[in-house]
Amino acid sequence: MIVHKKLTNGFEYIEVKNEAAEAKAALQGAHLFHYARAGEEPILWLSEASDFELGKAIRGGVPVCWPWFGFNEDKSLPQHGFARTSLWEFVGGDEVDAKTTVLTLRLTHDEKTLQIWHYKFLLELKITISDKLMLELKTTNLDDKSFKISQALHTYFSVSHISEVAIKGLDKKLYLDALTWKMEIQNGDITFEQEVDRVYQNVEGEIVLSDKKREVYIKNSGSSSVVVWNPWIEKTLRMSGMKPNAYENMLCIESANAFDDARVLKPQEEHILGAVID
Ligand code: BG6
């Protein structure tokens, strides 16, 4: 089942249900904000205080950060780029079999994007909803000059309690600590006792989110950087769309091309950033 829905404020999203899973994706930002396997609790975290309003990014799910990850040197431009607050075109939904549905959404340059990012592009997100979740974000350079992108599938995961989770698979990896801007080396599993905001580098293997209620496996492609983030107490209070204790039940493991892993695309060249969440 694929249903196109519209809230009274005009906010549109696509609802999917098949034998294996269910999902919801907004046209704004191609933002997947719900995914759950049949009969199971959602894998993605969605803030109870999130806005479903045009122009504001949803807090939770999988924001698409593009064409830059993090802040821009030009501070008047939005953090994490403009894709997550732009209205994408719903290209279509394909019910491949009883357990697999594929949604495709597309964003391309227009007068507004060309004013803030001076390149012609095509951005397509393919979301496969099955007993696994698969995301493929394809950037094509439609311009006659090269451009550089940094980006992320900024996935928010729902966890039973932040103090009880461990992230495995990043031991001995070099990371940029975005709280101190120093390079560090990971020692063992990642656990959470304070704010964590890190860009791990040269990541190839699978990452495991080990939680009391389940294990989630994340395998990225077209990417060698992974962002791990939890805002903890004080930053949560400063953030939009978050309840004060929201940090306790979420964390982000972001499939990225960030910092040294940013990519340069020549005219007509394409790059696919992918994530399989199982
Ligand atoms: C993460 C960054 O990717 O996104 C954090 O590493 C940031 O520093 C977080 O706070 C959320 O960003 P935003 O723009 O959605 O509030």
PDB file of C-alpha atoms and ligand atoms in Angstrom:
ATOM      1  CA  MET A   1       0.000   0.000   0.000  1.00  0.00           C
ATOM      2  CA  ILE A   2       1.307   3.428  -0.950  1.00  0.00           C
ATOM      3  CA  VAL A   3      -0.817   6.396   0.134  1.00  0.00           C
ATOM      4  CA  HIS A   4      -0.160  10.072  -0.527  1.00  0.00           C
ATOM      5  CA  LYS A   5      -1.298  12.123   2.497  1.00  0.00           C
ATOM      6  CA  LYS A   6      -1.627  15.828   3.210  1.00  0.00           C
ATOM      7  CA  LEU A   7      -1.916  17.569   6.592  1.00  0.00           C
ATOM      8  CA  THR A   8      -4.267  20.547   6.938  1.00  0.00           C
ATOM      9  CA  ASN A   9      -1.236  22.895   6.847  1.00  0.00           C
ATOM     10  CA  GLY A  10      -0.304  21.518   3.405  1.00  0.00           C
ATOM     11  CA  PHE A  11       2.542  19.271   4.615  1.00  0.00           C
ATOM     12  CA  GLU A  12       2.605  16.204   2.362  1.00  0.00           C
ATOM     13  CA  TYR A  13       3.971  12.731   2.973  1.00  0.00           C
ATOM     14  CA  ILE A  14       3.854   9.219   1.573  1.00  0.00           C
ATOM     15  CA  GLU A  15       2.755   6.340   3.742  1.00  0.00           C
ATOM     16  CA  VAL A  16       3.891   2.799   2.908  1.00  0.00           C
ATOM     17  CA  LYS A  17       2.808  -0.506   4.346  1.00  0.00           C
ATOM     18  CA  ASN A  18       3.762  -3.965   3.123  1.00  0.00           C
ATOM     19  CA  GLU A  19       4.017  -7.419   4.696  1.00  0.00           C
ATOM     20  CA  ALA A  20       7.511  -6.727   6.058  1.00  0.00           C
ATOM     21  CA  ALA A  21       7.429  -3.114   7.228  1.00  0.00           C
ATOM     22  CA  GLU A  22       5.802   0.307   7.280  1.00  0.00           C
ATOM     23  CA  ALA A  23       7.223   3.776   6.664  1.00  0.00           C
ATOM     24  CA  LYS A  24       6.397   7.447   6.185  1.00  0.00           C
ATOM     25  CA  ALA A  25       8.388   9.903   4.067  1.00  0.00           C
ATOM     26  CA  ALA A  26       7.743  13.621   3.723  1.00  0.00           C
ATOM     27  CA  LEU A  27       8.028  15.398   0.381  1.00  0.00           C
ATOM     28  CA  GLN A  28       9.860  18.170   2.182  1.00  0.00           C
ATOM     29  CA  GLY A  29      13.445  16.970   2.391  1.00  0.00           C
ATOM     30  CA  ALA A  30      12.558  13.454   1.105  1.00  0.00           C
ATOM     31  CA  HIS A  31      12.557  13.008   4.840  1.00  0.00           C
ATOM     32  CA  LEU A  32      11.842   9.481   6.025  1.00  0.00           C
ATOM     33  CA  PHE A  33      10.356   9.979   9.480  1.00  0.00           C
ATOM     34  CA  HIS A  34       9.015   6.536  10.309  1.00  0.00           C
ATOM     35  CA  TYR A  35      10.244   3.006   9.676  1.00  0.00           C
ATOM     36  CA  ALA A  36       9.249  -0.083  11.602  1.00  0.00           C
ATOM     37  CA  ARG A  37       9.287  -3.773  10.748  1.00  0.00           C
ATOM     38  CA  ALA A  38       5.867  -5.414  10.925  1.00  0.00           C
ATOM     39  CA  GLY A  39       4.860  -5.929  14.551  1.00  0.00           C
ATOM     40  CA  GLU A  40       8.024  -4.271  15.904  1.00  0.00           C
ATOM     41  CA  GLU A  41       8.807  -0.929  17.532  1.00  0.00           C
ATOM     42  CA  PRO A  42      10.117   1.833  15.224  1.00  0.00           C
ATOM     43  CA  ILE A  43      13.837   1.707  14.474  1.00  0.00           C
ATOM     44  CA  LEU A  44      13.935   5.423  13.712  1.00  0.00           C
ATOM     45  CA  TRP A  45      13.484   7.980  16.463  1.00  0.00           C
ATOM     46  CA  LEU A  46      11.042  10.840  15.905  1.00  0.00           C
ATOM     47  CA  SER A  47      10.787  13.708  18.367  1.00  0.00           C
ATOM     48  CA  GLU A  48       7.413  14.141  20.029  1.00  0.00           C
ATOM     49  CA  ALA A  49       8.022  17.877  19.696  1.00  0.00           C
ATOM     50  CA  SER A  50       8.880  17.769  16.003  1.00  0.00           C
ATOM     51  CA  ASP A  51       7.372  20.258  13.599  1.00  0.00           C
ATOM     52  CA  PHE A  52       5.642  19.110  10.450  1.00  0.00           C
ATOM     53  CA  GLU A  53       5.775  22.516   8.882  1.00  0.00           C
ATOM     54  CA  LEU A  54       7.054  23.716   5.555  1.00  0.00           C
ATOM     55  CA  GLY A  55      10.433  25.384   5.941  1.00  0.00           C
ATOM     56  CA  LYS A  56      11.370  23.591   9.190  1.00  0.00           C
ATOM     57  CA  ALA A  57      13.338  20.335   9.272  1.00  0.00           C
ATOM     58  CA  ILE A  58      11.652  17.421  11.025  1.00  0.00           C
ATOM     59  CA  ARG A  59      13.525  16.429  14.191  1.00  0.00           C
ATOM     60  CA  GLY A  60      14.107  12.708  13.814  1.00  0.00           C
ATOM     61  CA  GLY A  61      13.987  10.086  11.079  1.00  0.00           C
ATOM     62  CA  VAL A  62      16.562  10.544   8.331  1.00  0.00           C
ATOM     63  CA  PRO A  63      17.240  14.177   7.406  1.00  0.00           C
ATOM     64  CA  VAL A  64      19.158  14.489   4.138  1.00  0.00           C
ATOM     65  CA  CYS A  65      22.052  16.888   4.743  1.00  0.00           C
ATOM     66  CA  TRP A  66      23.169  18.190   1.346  1.00  0.00           C
ATOM     67  CA  PRO A  67      25.096  19.829  -0.414  1.00  0.00           C
ATOM     68  CA  TRP A  68      27.051  20.595   2.718  1.00  0.00           C
ATOM     69  CA  PHE A  69      27.278  18.809   6.006  1.00  0.00           C
ATOM     70  CA  GLY A  70      27.426  20.961   9.170  1.00  0.00           C
ATOM     71  CA  PHE A  71      27.814  24.688   9.005  1.00  0.00           C
ATOM     72  CA  ASN A  72      28.655  26.682   5.903  1.00  0.00           C
ATOM     73  CA  GLU A  73      31.464  29.244   5.866  1.00  0.00           C
ATOM     74  CA  ASP A  74      28.745  31.708   4.954  1.00  0.00           C
ATOM     75  CA  LYS A  75      26.922  31.801   8.285  1.00  0.00           C
ATOM     76  CA  SER A  76      23.769  33.194   6.681  1.00  0.00           C
ATOM     77  CA  LEU A  77      23.234  29.793   5.014  1.00  0.00           C
ATOM     78  CA  PRO A  78      21.459  26.964   6.844  1.00  0.00           C
ATOM     79  CA  GLN A  79      23.328  24.275   8.772  1.00  0.00           C
ATOM     80  CA  HIS A  80      23.372  20.948   6.858  1.00  0.00           C
ATOM     81  CA  GLY A  81      22.394  22.521   3.524  1.00  0.00           C
ATOM     82  CA  PHE A  82      19.056  23.213   1.888  1.00  0.00           C
ATOM     83  CA  ALA A  83      17.898  19.739   0.779  1.00  0.00           C
ATOM     84  CA  ARG A  84      16.191  18.897   4.066  1.00  0.00           C
ATOM     85  CA  THR A  85      13.912  21.930   3.895  1.00  0.00           C
ATOM     86  CA  SER A  86      13.325  21.907   0.135  1.00  0.00           C
ATOM     87  CA  LEU A  87      10.228  20.442  -1.438  1.00  0.00           C
ATOM     88  CA  TRP A  88      11.180  17.323  -3.423  1.00  0.00           C
ATOM     89  CA  GLU A  89       9.203  15.766  -6.243  1.00  0.00           C
ATOM     90  CA  PHE A  90       7.705  12.342  -5.573  1.00  0.00           C
ATOM     91  CA  VAL A  91       8.754  10.396  -8.680  1.00  0.00           C
ATOM     92  CA  GLY A  92       6.874   7.243  -7.732  1.00  0.00           C
ATOM     93  CA  GLY A  93       6.467   4.159  -5.634  1.00  0.00           C
ATOM     94  CA  ASP A  94       7.104   0.615  -6.784  1.00  0.00           C
ATOM     95  CA  GLU A  95       5.577  -2.343  -4.970  1.00  0.00           C
ATOM     96  CA  VAL A  96       8.281  -4.798  -6.036  1.00  0.00           C
ATOM     97  CA  ASP A  97       6.757  -7.716  -4.134  1.00  0.00           C
ATOM     98  CA  ALA A  98       4.557  -8.248  -1.069  1.00  0.00           C
ATOM     99  CA  LYS A  99       7.487  -7.396   1.222  1.00  0.00           C
ATOM    100  CA  THR A 100       9.346  -4.703  -0.721  1.00  0.00           C
ATOM    101  CA  THR A 101       8.339  -1.155  -1.649  1.00  0.00           C
ATOM    102  CA  VAL A 102      10.652   1.368  -3.286  1.00  0.00           C
ATOM    103  CA  LEU A 103      10.000   5.107  -3.153  1.00  0.00           C
ATOM    104  CA  THR A 104      11.899   7.558  -5.343  1.00  0.00           C
ATOM    105  CA  LEU A 105      12.074  11.298  -4.711  1.00  0.00           C
ATOM    106  CA  ARG A 106      13.943  13.929  -6.652  1.00  0.00           C
ATOM    107  CA  LEU A 107      15.271  17.451  -6.197  1.00  0.00           C
ATOM    108  CA  THR A 108      16.876  19.610  -8.839  1.00  0.00           C
ATOM    109  CA  HIS A 109      18.252  23.148  -9.060  1.00  0.00           C
ATOM    110  CA  ASP A 110      15.935  26.122  -9.450  1.00  0.00           C
ATOM    111  CA  GLU A 111      16.308  29.880  -9.173  1.00  0.00           C
ATOM    112  CA  LYS A 112      16.307  29.712  -5.385  1.00  0.00           C
ATOM    113  CA  THR A 113      18.974  26.985  -5.081  1.00  0.00           C
ATOM    114  CA  LEU A 114      21.170  28.619  -7.730  1.00  0.00           C
ATOM    115  CA  GLN A 115      21.214  31.783  -5.657  1.00  0.00           C
ATOM    116  CA  ILE A 116      22.715  30.035  -2.635  1.00  0.00           C
ATOM    117  CA  TRP A 117      24.645  27.208  -4.330  1.00  0.00           C
ATOM    118  CA  HIS A 118      25.737  28.099  -7.843  1.00  0.00           C
ATOM    119  CA  TYR A 119      25.513  24.698  -9.539  1.00  0.00           C
ATOM    120  CA  LYS A 120      23.013  22.680 -11.533  1.00  0.00           C
ATOM    121  CA  PHE A 121      22.343  19.277 -10.052  1.00  0.00           C
ATOM    122  CA  LEU A 122      19.995  16.335  -9.797  1.00  0.00           C
ATOM    123  CA  LEU A 123      19.549  14.679  -6.424  1.00  0.00           C
ATOM    124  CA  GLU A 124      17.578  11.432  -6.137  1.00  0.00           C
ATOM    125  CA  LEU A 125      16.738   9.455  -3.041  1.00  0.00           C
ATOM    126  CA  LYS A 126      15.638   5.848  -3.367  1.00  0.00           C
ATOM    127  CA  ILE A 127      14.121   4.407  -0.200  1.00  0.00           C
ATOM    128  CA  THR A 128      13.612   0.645  -0.082  1.00  0.00           C
ATOM    129  CA  ILE A 129      11.190  -0.406   2.631  1.00  0.00           C
ATOM    130  CA  SER A 130      11.435  -4.077   3.420  1.00  0.00           C
ATOM    131  CA  ASP A 131      12.637  -6.154   6.387  1.00  0.00           C
ATOM    132  CA  LYS A 132      15.723  -3.993   5.861  1.00  0.00           C
ATOM    133  CA  LEU A 133      15.760  -0.282   5.195  1.00  0.00           C
ATOM    134  CA  MET A 134      17.885   0.788   2.245  1.00  0.00           C
ATOM    135  CA  LEU A 135      18.664   4.385   1.315  1.00  0.00           C
ATOM    136  CA  GLU A 136      20.499   5.499  -1.794  1.00  0.00           C
ATOM    137  CA  LEU A 137      21.191   9.179  -2.317  1.00  0.00           C
ATOM    138  CA  LYS A 138      22.460   9.862  -5.827  1.00  0.00           C
ATOM    139  CA  THR A 139      23.983  13.212  -6.766  1.00  0.00           C
ATOM    140  CA  THR A 140      24.500  14.012 -10.451  1.00  0.00           C
ATOM    141  CA  ASN A 141      26.456  17.047 -11.550  1.00  0.00           C
ATOM    142  CA  LEU A 142      24.400  18.724 -14.316  1.00  0.00           C
ATOM    143  CA  ASP A 143      26.647  21.754 -14.437  1.00  0.00           C
ATOM    144  CA  ASP A 144      29.522  22.493 -16.789  1.00  0.00           C
ATOM    145  CA  LYS A 145      31.916  22.938 -13.859  1.00  0.00           C
ATOM    146  CA  SER A 146      32.963  20.589 -11.059  1.00  0.00           C
ATOM    147  CA  PHE A 147      31.436  20.921  -7.618  1.00  0.00           C
ATOM    148  CA  LYS A 148      32.254  19.648  -4.158  1.00  0.00           C
ATOM    149  CA  ILE A 149      29.663  18.158  -1.827  1.00  0.00           C
ATOM    150  CA  SER A 150      29.665  17.025   1.752  1.00  0.00           C
ATOM    151  CA  GLN A 151      26.540  15.224   2.908  1.00  0.00           C
ATOM    152  CA  ALA A 152      24.885  12.812   5.315  1.00  0.00           C
ATOM    153  CA  LEU A 153      21.959  10.513   5.775  1.00  0.00           C
ATOM    154  CA  HIS A 154      21.539  11.846   9.302  1.00  0.00           C
ATOM    155  CA  THR A 155      19.774   8.831  10.824  1.00  0.00           C
ATOM    156  CA  TYR A 156      18.177   9.176  14.265  1.00  0.00           C
ATOM    157  CA  PHE A 157      17.839   5.803  16.004  1.00  0.00           C
ATOM    158  CA  SER A 158      15.426   5.072  18.798  1.00  0.00           C
ATOM    159  CA  VAL A 159      17.110   3.482  21.846  1.00  0.00           C
ATOM    160  CA  SER A 160      15.748   2.162  25.143  1.00  0.00           C
ATOM    161  CA  HIS A 161      18.075   4.431  27.162  1.00  0.00           C
ATOM    162  CA  ILE A 162      21.221   6.232  26.060  1.00  0.00           C
ATOM    163  CA  SER A 163      23.147   5.016  29.131  1.00  0.00           C
ATOM    164  CA  GLU A 164      22.564   1.406  28.080  1.00  0.00           C
ATOM    165  CA  VAL A 165      23.708   1.438  24.459  1.00  0.00           C
ATOM    166  CA  ALA A 166      27.047   0.671  22.832  1.00  0.00           C
ATOM    167  CA  ILE A 167      28.184   1.296  19.277  1.00  0.00           C
ATOM    168  CA  LYS A 168      30.528  -1.352  17.960  1.00  0.00           C
ATOM    169  CA  GLY A 169      32.677  -1.404  14.844  1.00  0.00           C
ATOM    170  CA  LEU A 170      34.591   1.874  15.270  1.00  0.00           C
ATOM    171  CA  ASP A 171      37.337   0.693  17.627  1.00  0.00           C
ATOM    172  CA  LYS A 172      40.787   2.178  16.746  1.00  0.00           C
ATOM    173  CA  LYS A 173      39.232   4.566  14.230  1.00  0.00           C
ATOM    174  CA  LEU A 174      40.481   8.118  13.985  1.00  0.00           C
ATOM    175  CA  TYR A 175      37.827  10.738  14.667  1.00  0.00           C
ATOM    176  CA  LEU A 176      37.420  14.472  14.670  1.00  0.00           C
ATOM    177  CA  ASP A 177      35.877  15.533  17.951  1.00  0.00           C
ATOM    178  CA  ALA A 178      33.520  18.320  16.906  1.00  0.00           C
ATOM    179  CA  LEU A 179      33.352  19.569  20.515  1.00  0.00           C
ATOM    180  CA  THR A 180      37.108  20.307  20.732  1.00  0.00           C
ATOM    181  CA  TRP A 181      38.102  20.166  17.006  1.00  0.00           C
ATOM    182  CA  LYS A 182      40.882  17.733  17.950  1.00  0.00           C
ATOM    183  CA  MET A 183      41.664  14.402  16.306  1.00  0.00           C
ATOM    184  CA  GLU A 184      41.324  11.411  18.638  1.00  0.00           C
ATOM    185  CA  ILE A 185      41.425   7.619  18.392  1.00  0.00           C
ATOM    186  CA  GLN A 186      38.478   5.509  19.492  1.00  0.00           C
ATOM    187  CA  ASN A 187      39.246   3.022  22.207  1.00  0.00           C
ATOM    188  CA  GLY A 188      36.717   0.148  22.315  1.00  0.00           C
ATOM    189  CA  ASP A 189      32.955   0.557  21.944  1.00  0.00           C
ATOM    190  CA  ILE A 190      31.317   3.978  22.036  1.00  0.00           C
ATOM    191  CA  THR A 191      29.192   4.533  25.137  1.00  0.00           C
ATOM    192  CA  PHE A 192      27.466   7.727  26.275  1.00  0.00           C
ATOM    193  CA  GLU A 193      27.995   9.666  29.501  1.00  0.00           C
ATOM    194  CA  GLN A 194      28.097  13.174  28.051  1.00  0.00           C
ATOM    195  CA  GLU A 195      27.575  15.062  24.777  1.00  0.00           C
ATOM    196  CA  VAL A 196      29.149  13.211  21.845  1.00  0.00           C
ATOM    197  CA  ASP A 197      29.659  14.815  18.433  1.00  0.00           C
ATOM    198  CA  ARG A 198      32.294  13.028  16.351  1.00  0.00           C
ATOM    199  CA  VAL A 199      33.216  12.400  12.747  1.00  0.00           C
ATOM    200  CA  TYR A 200      34.855   8.985  12.387  1.00  0.00           C
ATOM    201  CA  GLN A 201      37.135   8.501   9.394  1.00  0.00           C
ATOM    202  CA  ASN A 202      38.191   5.622   7.142  1.00  0.00           C
ATOM    203  CA  VAL A 203      35.183   3.545   8.168  1.00  0.00           C
ATOM    204  CA  GLU A 204      34.539   0.532   5.968  1.00  0.00           C
ATOM    205  CA  GLY A 205      32.927  -2.268   7.948  1.00  0.00           C
ATOM    206  CA  GLU A 206      29.551  -2.738   9.526  1.00  0.00           C
ATOM    207  CA  ILE A 207      28.554  -0.684  12.558  1.00  0.00           C
ATOM    208  CA  VAL A 208      26.441  -2.297  15.244  1.00  0.00           C
ATOM    209  CA  LEU A 209      24.131  -0.348  17.504  1.00  0.00           C
ATOM    210  CA  SER A 210      23.753  -2.610  20.494  1.00  0.00           C
ATOM    211  CA  ASP A 211      20.769  -1.768  22.645  1.00  0.00           C
ATOM    212  CA  LYS A 212      18.916  -3.615  25.385  1.00  0.00           C
ATOM    213  CA  LYS A 213      15.914  -4.069  23.092  1.00  0.00           C
ATOM    214  CA  ARG A 214      17.747  -5.127  19.897  1.00  0.00           C
ATOM    215  CA  GLU A 215      20.843  -4.869  17.715  1.00  0.00           C
ATOM    216  CA  VAL A 216      20.778  -2.727  14.577  1.00  0.00           C
ATOM    217  CA  TYR A 217      23.362  -3.195  11.819  1.00  0.00           C
ATOM    218  CA  ILE A 218      24.415  -0.301   9.601  1.00  0.00           C
ATOM    219  CA  LYS A 219      26.394  -0.782   6.405  1.00  0.00           C
ATOM    220  CA  ASN A 220      27.308   2.260   4.353  1.00  0.00           C
ATOM    221  CA  SER A 221      28.501   2.546   0.774  1.00  0.00           C
ATOM    222  CA  GLY A 222      30.060   5.430  -1.145  1.00  0.00           C
ATOM    223  CA  SER A 223      31.118   6.720   2.265  1.00  0.00           C
ATOM    224  CA  SER A 224      34.101   6.453   4.569  1.00  0.00           C
ATOM    225  CA  SER A 225      32.949   8.859   7.279  1.00  0.00           C
ATOM    226  CA  VAL A 226      30.402   8.283  10.022  1.00  0.00           C
ATOM    227  CA  VAL A 227      29.063  10.871  12.434  1.00  0.00           C
ATOM    228  CA  VAL A 228      28.046   9.779  15.920  1.00  0.00           C
ATOM    229  CA  TRP A 229      26.030  12.300  17.880  1.00  0.00           C
ATOM    230  CA  ASN A 230      24.013  12.669  21.050  1.00  0.00           C
ATOM    231  CA  PRO A 231      23.326  16.220  22.297  1.00  0.00           C
ATOM    232  CA  TRP A 232      23.057  15.243  25.991  1.00  0.00           C
ATOM    233  CA  ILE A 233      21.355  17.566  28.523  1.00  0.00           C
ATOM    234  CA  GLU A 234      22.359  21.169  27.807  1.00  0.00           C
ATOM    235  CA  LYS A 235      22.438  21.113  24.030  1.00  0.00           C
ATOM    236  CA  THR A 236      19.022  19.428  23.991  1.00  0.00           C
ATOM    237  CA  LEU A 237      17.623  22.417  25.908  1.00  0.00           C
ATOM    238  CA  ARG A 238      19.026  24.782  23.261  1.00  0.00           C
ATOM    239  CA  MET A 239      17.740  22.796  20.273  1.00  0.00           C
ATOM    240  CA  SER A 240      14.543  23.149  18.274  1.00  0.00           C
ATOM    241  CA  GLY A 241      11.994  20.345  18.182  1.00  0.00           C
ATOM    242  CA  MET A 242      13.322  18.487  21.231  1.00  0.00           C
ATOM    243  CA  LYS A 243      11.708  17.838  24.614  1.00  0.00           C
ATOM    244  CA  PRO A 244      14.133  18.315  27.566  1.00  0.00           C
ATOM    245  CA  ASN A 245      14.700  14.602  28.176  1.00  0.00           C
ATOM    246  CA  ALA A 246      14.640  13.595  24.488  1.00  0.00           C
ATOM    247  CA  TYR A 247      18.396  12.873  24.426  1.00  0.00           C
ATOM    248  CA  GLU A 248      17.783   9.800  26.603  1.00  0.00           C
ATOM    249  CA  ASN A 249      16.052   7.820  23.880  1.00  0.00           C
ATOM    250  CA  MET A 250      17.882   8.776  20.687  1.00  0.00           C
ATOM    251  CA  LEU A 251      21.248   8.887  19.052  1.00  0.00           C
ATOM    252  CA  CYS A 252      22.433   9.553  15.534  1.00  0.00           C
ATOM    253  CA  ILE A 253      24.724   7.370  13.463  1.00  0.00           C
ATOM    254  CA  GLU A 254      25.095   9.303  10.226  1.00  0.00           C
ATOM    255  CA  SER A 255      26.239   7.777   6.952  1.00  0.00           C
ATOM    256  CA  ALA A 256      28.328  10.605   5.591  1.00  0.00           C
ATOM    257  CA  ASN A 257      30.758  12.178   3.213  1.00  0.00           C
ATOM    258  CA  ALA A 258      32.000  14.726   5.752  1.00  0.00           C
ATOM    259  CA  PHE A 259      35.162  16.804   6.139  1.00  0.00           C
ATOM    260  CA  ASP A 260      38.072  14.923   4.414  1.00  0.00           C
ATOM    261  CA  ASP A 261      35.522  12.556   2.857  1.00  0.00           C
ATOM    262  CA  ALA A 262      33.772  15.341   0.884  1.00  0.00           C
ATOM    263  CA  ARG A 263      33.522  14.450  -2.822  1.00  0.00           C
ATOM    264  CA  VAL A 264      34.260  16.404  -5.975  1.00  0.00           C
ATOM    265  CA  LEU A 265      32.034  15.605  -8.955  1.00  0.00           C
ATOM    266  CA  LYS A 266      32.995  16.577 -12.481  1.00  0.00           C
ATOM    267  CA  PRO A 267      30.307  17.581 -15.005  1.00  0.00           C
ATOM    268  CA  GLN A 268      27.935  14.609 -15.612  1.00  0.00           C
ATOM    269  CA  GLU A 269      29.608  12.601 -12.867  1.00  0.00           C
ATOM    270  CA  GLU A 270      27.427  10.946 -10.210  1.00  0.00           C
ATOM    271  CA  HIS A 271      27.983   9.691  -6.695  1.00  0.00           C
ATOM    272  CA  ILE A 272      25.782   7.420  -4.597  1.00  0.00           C
ATOM    273  CA  LEU A 273      25.818   7.564  -0.813  1.00  0.00           C
ATOM    274  CA  GLY A 274      24.096   4.457   0.509  1.00  0.00           C
ATOM    275  CA  ALA A 275      23.032   2.978   3.827  1.00  0.00           C
ATOM    276  CA  VAL A 276      21.515  -0.383   4.653  1.00  0.00           C
ATOM    277  CA  ILE A 277      19.910  -0.566   8.078  1.00  0.00           C
ATOM    278  CA  ASP A 278      19.089  -4.036   9.275  1.00  0.00           C
TER     279      ASP A 278
HETATM  280  C1  BG6 B   1      24.917  16.617  13.772  1.00  0.00           C
HETATM  281  C2  BG6 B   1      26.024  17.542  14.151  1.00  0.00           C
HETATM  282  O1  BG6 B   1      25.217  16.009  12.551  1.00  0.00           O
HETATM  283  O2  BG6 B   1      23.691  17.336  13.619  1.00  0.00           O
HETATM  284  C3  BG6 B   1      25.643  18.266  15.428  1.00  0.00           C
HETATM  285  O3  BG6 B   1      27.212  16.804  14.278  1.00  0.00           O
HETATM  286  C4  BG6 B   1      24.304  18.972  15.256  1.00  0.00           C
HETATM  287  O4  BG6 B   1      26.662  19.206  15.769  1.00  0.00           O
HETATM  288  C5  BG6 B   1      23.270  17.957  14.812  1.00  0.00           C
HETATM  289  O5  BG6 B   1      23.921  19.568  16.479  1.00  0.00           O
HETATM  290  C6  BG6 B   1      21.868  18.522  14.609  1.00  0.00           C
HETATM  291  O6  BG6 B   1      21.867  19.578  13.742  1.00  0.00           O
HETATM  292  P1  BG6 B   1      20.531  20.389  13.441  1.00  0.00           P
HETATM  293  O7  BG6 B   1      20.919  21.445  12.447  1.00  0.00           O
HETATM  294  O8  BG6 B   1      19.537  19.405  12.872  1.00  0.00           O
HETATM  295  O9  BG6 B   1      20.068  20.938  14.760  1.00  0.00           O
END
